[in-house]
Amino acid sequence: MTTFSDLGLPEILLRALSSEGYETPTSIQAQAIPHLLQGRDLLGIAQTGTGKTAAFALPILERFAAERRRPAPFTARALVLAPTRELAAQIADSFRAYGQFLRPSVGVIVGGVSHRPQIDMLARGLDVLVATPGRLLDHIASGRFKPGFTEVLVLDEADHMLDLGFIVPIRQIVAKLPKNRQTLLFSATMPKEIAGLAQDMLNAPAQVSVTPVATTAERVDQHVYLVDGGAKRDILIELMSDAAISRAIVFTRTKRGADRVAQHLDAAGVGAEAIHGNKSQSQRIRALDSFRKGRTRVLVATDIAARGIDVDGVTHVVNFELPEVPEAYVHRIGRTARGGASGRAISLCDNGERPLLRQIEKLTRQSIPSTDRRSADQRHDDAQPARRVNRGNGGGGNGHGAARNAQKHPRREGPHREGQRPSGQRPANGQKRRAHGGGSNRPQASRPQG
Ligand code: AMP
């Protein structure tokens, strides 16, 4: 088996990895690190949870160990661009953890906070700067960050950057960087805009790919409740009576939805907090902190707010609403079952969301076991031929028995027919994919960049 020292990492980093409790490299680390240590560019297809942060952070730190020098004022030796404030902060924390014996200077530049401390920090020069694109461009425009001295550029979660409309700012930043830099681009998926960006930015890159979307999905025990739209909140409360759900992330599509669901849970005595782009930075940090420490049992989040959250021990992911982009489903359920652990994902799907469910099943190449909890008329409306679905625990109980029951009787249906949505239901949202930035409304999309 490959070890970290086989990969050619120096002692000072091996010690830090061992103090972090890392024993063996993950697949992306084993594949990427040797190329990166040789100075090659890299295209990494990997989603969060695969260990990709260490895959890029360790070779960058090795560079600092090999050549220690003080970065010049208003420059950074390595620049990491990330889509959200949370992810930026986590990446910086990872650099500090892996570099604990090297003590590199690591700074974070994000929007939504005042400029002054950031300028003071930039003035000292940094080994690593982790930034969201919008605020970084402000500092470049005002001459407080000089991009021309950057040795390494990392673009993390490029597909998420695309969803947030950051491709133009990224291109503007990249155009100002030295041509002879080393460049790394990580993305969970490869839409054509990202492939184009990679083509323009990378020079003969090594390509590594891990965890095709289907494999994350296989690690997570998944279940769908087919429900009436109006019954979702009650069913959610019912699910929460299961003590096995000790730390859950509930996903909603909109920020208002997240607030409403969190209030509803709280009113029912289930400790919950919402986290999304309308919350201030300090509110988000507080909410995350109490979730991490187990003081809040449920975090209600939109896709965008949740993307950079790295919390261990999430037992359950609940999709209160299905995401409009099927890839987002895989990202969501990957919040549980991290680091090889198992986890459960429960989705509430009303009739209007059935096309989204089909897209998810197609992408993950699986049929998700389901329990039909719809009222008789909603089932009748469905107008599907002879289906055999399980009524579960008959609408009572805690919903967990229903899930167990249904595992034995996965949904068997005839072919889904498009266009059979019952009247009065909202349309399938497949066509609106980008309009919602993958799970939230627009203003939020621009917030993370500040
Ligand atoms: P990432 O995909 O970078 O967000 O990492 C996901 C999680 O895996 C983080 O909590 C890391 O601390 C952890 N991790 C990364 N690499 C390793 C490793 N080689 N061994 C154990 N845990 C790791």
JSON list of N, CA and C and ligand atoms in Angstrom, two decimals, residues 4 21-26 29 47-54 98 310 312 338, ligand 1:
[
{"chain": "A", "resi": 4, "resn": "PHE", "atom": "N", "xyz": [2.45, 7.93, 2.76]},
{"chain": "A", "resi": 4, "resn": "PHE", "atom": "CA", "xyz": [2.77, 9.32, 2.46]},
{"chain": "A", "resi": 4, "resn": "PHE", "atom": "C", "xyz": [4.26, 9.49, 2.18]},
{"chain": "A", "resi": 21, "resn": "GLY", "atom": "N", "xyz": [-3.62, 12.31, 12.36]},
{"chain": "A", "resi": 21, "resn": "GLY", "atom": "CA", "xyz": [-4.23, 10.97, 12.36]},
{"chain": "A", "resi": 21, "resn": "GLY", "atom": "C", "xyz": [-4.41, 10.38, 10.96]},
{"chain": "A", "resi": 22, "resn": "TYR", "atom": "N", "xyz": [-3.74, 10.95, 9.97]},
{"chain": "A", "resi": 22, "resn": "TYR", "atom": "CA", "xyz": [-3.84, 10.38, 8.61]},
{"chain": "A", "resi": 22, "resn": "TYR", "atom": "C", "xyz": [-2.82, 9.25, 8.51]},
{"chain": "A", "resi": 23, "resn": "GLU", "atom": "N", "xyz": [-3.29, 8.08, 8.15]},
{"chain": "A", "resi": 23, "resn": "GLU", "atom": "CA", "xyz": [-2.36, 6.96, 8.05]},
{"chain": "A", "resi": 23, "resn": "GLU", "atom": "C", "xyz": [-1.91, 6.68, 6.63]},
{"chain": "A", "resi": 24, "resn": "THR", "atom": "N", "xyz": [-2.88, 6.65, 5.72]},
{"chain": "A", "resi": 24, "resn": "THR", "atom": "CA", "xyz": [-2.52, 6.39, 4.33]},
{"chain": "A", "resi": 24, "resn": "THR", "atom": "C", "xyz": [-3.14, 7.45, 3.43]},
{"chain": "A", "resi": 25, "resn": "PRO", "atom": "N", "xyz": [-2.51, 7.69, 2.29]},
{"chain": "A", "resi": 25, "resn": "PRO", "atom": "CA", "xyz": [-3.09, 8.69, 1.37]},
{"chain": "A", "resi": 25, "resn": "PRO", "atom": "C", "xyz": [-4.41, 8.19, 0.79]},
{"chain": "A", "resi": 26, "resn": "THR", "atom": "N", "xyz": [-5.30, 9.10, 0.53]},
{"chain": "A", "resi": 26, "resn": "THR", "atom": "CA", "xyz": [-6.53, 8.74, -0.20]},
{"chain": "A", "resi": 26, "resn": "THR", "atom": "C", "xyz": [-6.15, 8.59, -1.68]},
{"chain": "A", "resi": 29, "resn": "GLN", "atom": "N", "xyz": [-4.95, 11.72, -3.37]},
{"chain": "A", "resi": 29, "resn": "GLN", "atom": "CA", "xyz": [-3.63, 12.11, -2.86]},
{"chain": "A", "resi": 29, "resn": "GLN", "atom": "C", "xyz": [-2.54, 11.23, -3.50]},
{"chain": "A", "resi": 47, "resn": "GLN", "atom": "N", "xyz": [-14.61, 15.24, -5.90]},
{"chain": "A", "resi": 47, "resn": "GLN", "atom": "CA", "xyz": [-15.51, 16.06, -5.10]},
{"chain": "A", "resi": 47, "resn": "GLN", "atom": "C", "xyz": [-15.02, 16.13, -3.66]},
{"chain": "A", "resi": 48, "resn": "THR", "atom": "N", "xyz": [-15.70, 16.98, -2.91]},
{"chain": "A", "resi": 48, "resn": "THR", "atom": "CA", "xyz": [-15.31, 17.14, -1.52]},
{"chain": "A", "resi": 48, "resn": "THR", "atom": "C", "xyz": [-15.53, 15.82, -0.78]},
{"chain": "A", "resi": 49, "resn": "GLY", "atom": "N", "xyz": [-14.68, 15.55, 0.19]},
{"chain": "A", "resi": 49, "resn": "GLY", "atom": "CA", "xyz": [-14.77, 14.27, 0.90]},
{"chain": "A", "resi": 49, "resn": "GLY", "atom": "C", "xyz": [-13.76, 13.26, 0.41]},
{"chain": "A", "resi": 50, "resn": "THR", "atom": "N", "xyz": [-13.06, 13.59, -0.68]},
{"chain": "A", "resi": 50, "resn": "THR", "atom": "CA", "xyz": [-12.09, 12.64, -1.24]},
{"chain": "A", "resi": 50, "resn": "THR", "atom": "C", "xyz": [-10.67, 12.90, -0.71]},
{"chain": "A", "resi": 51, "resn": "GLY", "atom": "N", "xyz": [-10.49, 13.99, 0.02]},
{"chain": "A", "resi": 51, "resn": "GLY", "atom": "CA", "xyz": [-9.15, 14.34, 0.50]},
{"chain": "A", "resi": 51, "resn": "GLY", "atom": "C", "xyz": [-8.41, 15.23, -0.49]},
{"chain": "A", "resi": 52, "resn": "LYS", "atom": "N", "xyz": [-9.16, 15.94, -1.33]},
{"chain": "A", "resi": 52, "resn": "LYS", "atom": "CA", "xyz": [-8.50, 16.73, -2.38]},
{"chain": "A", "resi": 52, "resn": "LYS", "atom": "C", "xyz": [-7.75, 17.93, -1.80]},
{"chain": "A", "resi": 53, "resn": "THR", "atom": "N", "xyz": [-8.19, 18.45, -0.66]},
{"chain": "A", "resi": 53, "resn": "THR", "atom": "CA", "xyz": [-7.50, 19.61, -0.10]},
{"chain": "A", "resi": 53, "resn": "THR", "atom": "C", "xyz": [-6.05, 19.27, 0.23]},
{"chain": "A", "resi": 54, "resn": "ALA", "atom": "N", "xyz": [-5.85, 18.13, 0.89]},
{"chain": "A", "resi": 54, "resn": "ALA", "atom": "CA", "xyz": [-4.47, 17.72, 1.20]},
{"chain": "A", "resi": 54, "resn": "ALA", "atom": "C", "xyz": [-3.72, 17.41, -0.09]},
{"chain": "A", "resi": 98, "resn": "TYR", "atom": "N", "xyz": [-1.67, 21.03, 8.14]},
{"chain": "A", "resi": 98, "resn": "TYR", "atom": "CA", "xyz": [-0.61, 20.24, 7.50]},
{"chain": "A", "resi": 98, "resn": "TYR", "atom": "C", "xyz": [0.74, 20.96, 7.61]},
{"chain": "A", "resi": 310, "resn": "ASP", "atom": "N", "xyz": [-17.54, 21.19, 6.20]},
{"chain": "A", "resi": 310, "resn": "ASP", "atom": "CA", "xyz": [-16.90, 19.90, 6.44]},
{"chain": "A", "resi": 310, "resn": "ASP", "atom": "C", "xyz": [-17.13, 19.55, 7.91]},
{"chain": "A", "resi": 312, "resn": "ASP", "atom": "N", "xyz": [-17.69, 16.32, 10.49]},
{"chain": "A", "resi": 312, "resn": "ASP", "atom": "CA", "xyz": [-17.67, 14.86, 10.61]},
{"chain": "A", "resi": 312, "resn": "ASP", "atom": "C", "xyz": [-18.89, 14.40, 11.39]},
{"chain": "A", "resi": 338, "resn": "ARG", "atom": "N", "xyz": [-18.77, 10.44, 5.28]},
{"chain": "A", "resi": 338, "resn": "ARG", "atom": "CA", "xyz": [-17.46, 11.02, 4.94]},
{"chain": "A", "resi": 338, "resn": "ARG", "atom": "C", "xyz": [-16.33, 10.13, 5.45]},
{"chain": "B", "resi": 1, "resn": "AMP", "atom": "P1", "xyz": [-11.56, 17.06, 1.56]},
{"chain": "B", "resi": 1, "resn": "AMP", "atom": "O1", "xyz": [-12.05, 16.20, 0.41]},
{"chain": "B", "resi": 1, "resn": "AMP", "atom": "O2", "xyz": [-10.26, 17.67, 1.29]},
{"chain": "B", "resi": 1, "resn": "AMP", "atom": "O3", "xyz": [-12.62, 18.02, 1.97]},
{"chain": "B", "resi": 1, "resn": "AMP", "atom": "O4", "xyz": [-11.30, 16.07, 2.82]},
{"chain": "B", "resi": 1, "resn": "AMP", "atom": "C1", "xyz": [-12.33, 15.37, 3.43]},
{"chain": "B", "resi": 1, "resn": "AMP", "atom": "C2", "xyz": [-11.99, 14.90, 4.83]},
{"chain": "B", "resi": 1, "resn": "AMP", "atom": "O5", "xyz": [-11.04, 13.84, 4.79]},
{"chain": "B", "resi": 1, "resn": "AMP", "atom": "C3", "xyz": [-11.39, 15.97, 5.71]},
{"chain": "B", "resi": 1, "resn": "AMP", "atom": "O6", "xyz": [-12.06, 15.90, 6.95]},
{"chain": "B", "resi": 1, "resn": "AMP", "atom": "C4", "xyz": [-9.93, 15.59, 5.85]},
{"chain": "B", "resi": 1, "resn": "AMP", "atom": "O7", "xyz": [-9.44, 15.99, 7.12]},
{"chain": "B", "resi": 1, "resn": "AMP", "atom": "C5", "xyz": [-9.98, 14.09, 5.72]},
{"chain": "B", "resi": 1, "resn": "AMP", "atom": "N1", "xyz": [-8.77, 13.49, 5.11]},
{"chain": "B", "resi": 1, "resn": "AMP", "atom": "C6", "xyz": [-8.10, 13.94, 4.03]},
{"chain": "B", "resi": 1, "resn": "AMP", "atom": "N2", "xyz": [-7.09, 13.12, 3.73]},
{"chain": "B", "resi": 1, "resn": "AMP", "atom": "C7", "xyz": [-7.10, 12.12, 4.62]},
{"chain": "B", "resi": 1, "resn": "AMP", "atom": "C8", "xyz": [-6.29, 10.95, 4.82]},
{"chain": "B", "resi": 1, "resn": "AMP", "atom": "N3", "xyz": [-5.28, 10.65, 4.01]},
{"chain": "B", "resi": 1, "resn": "AMP", "atom": "N4", "xyz": [-6.60, 10.14, 5.85]},
{"chain": "B", "resi": 1, "resn": "AMP", "atom": "C9", "xyz": [-7.65, 10.43, 6.65]},
{"chain": "B", "resi": 1, "resn": "AMP", "atom": "N5", "xyz": [-8.45, 11.52, 6.51]},
{"chain": "B", "resi": 1, "resn": "AMP", "atom": "C10", "xyz": [-8.18, 12.34, 5.51]}
]
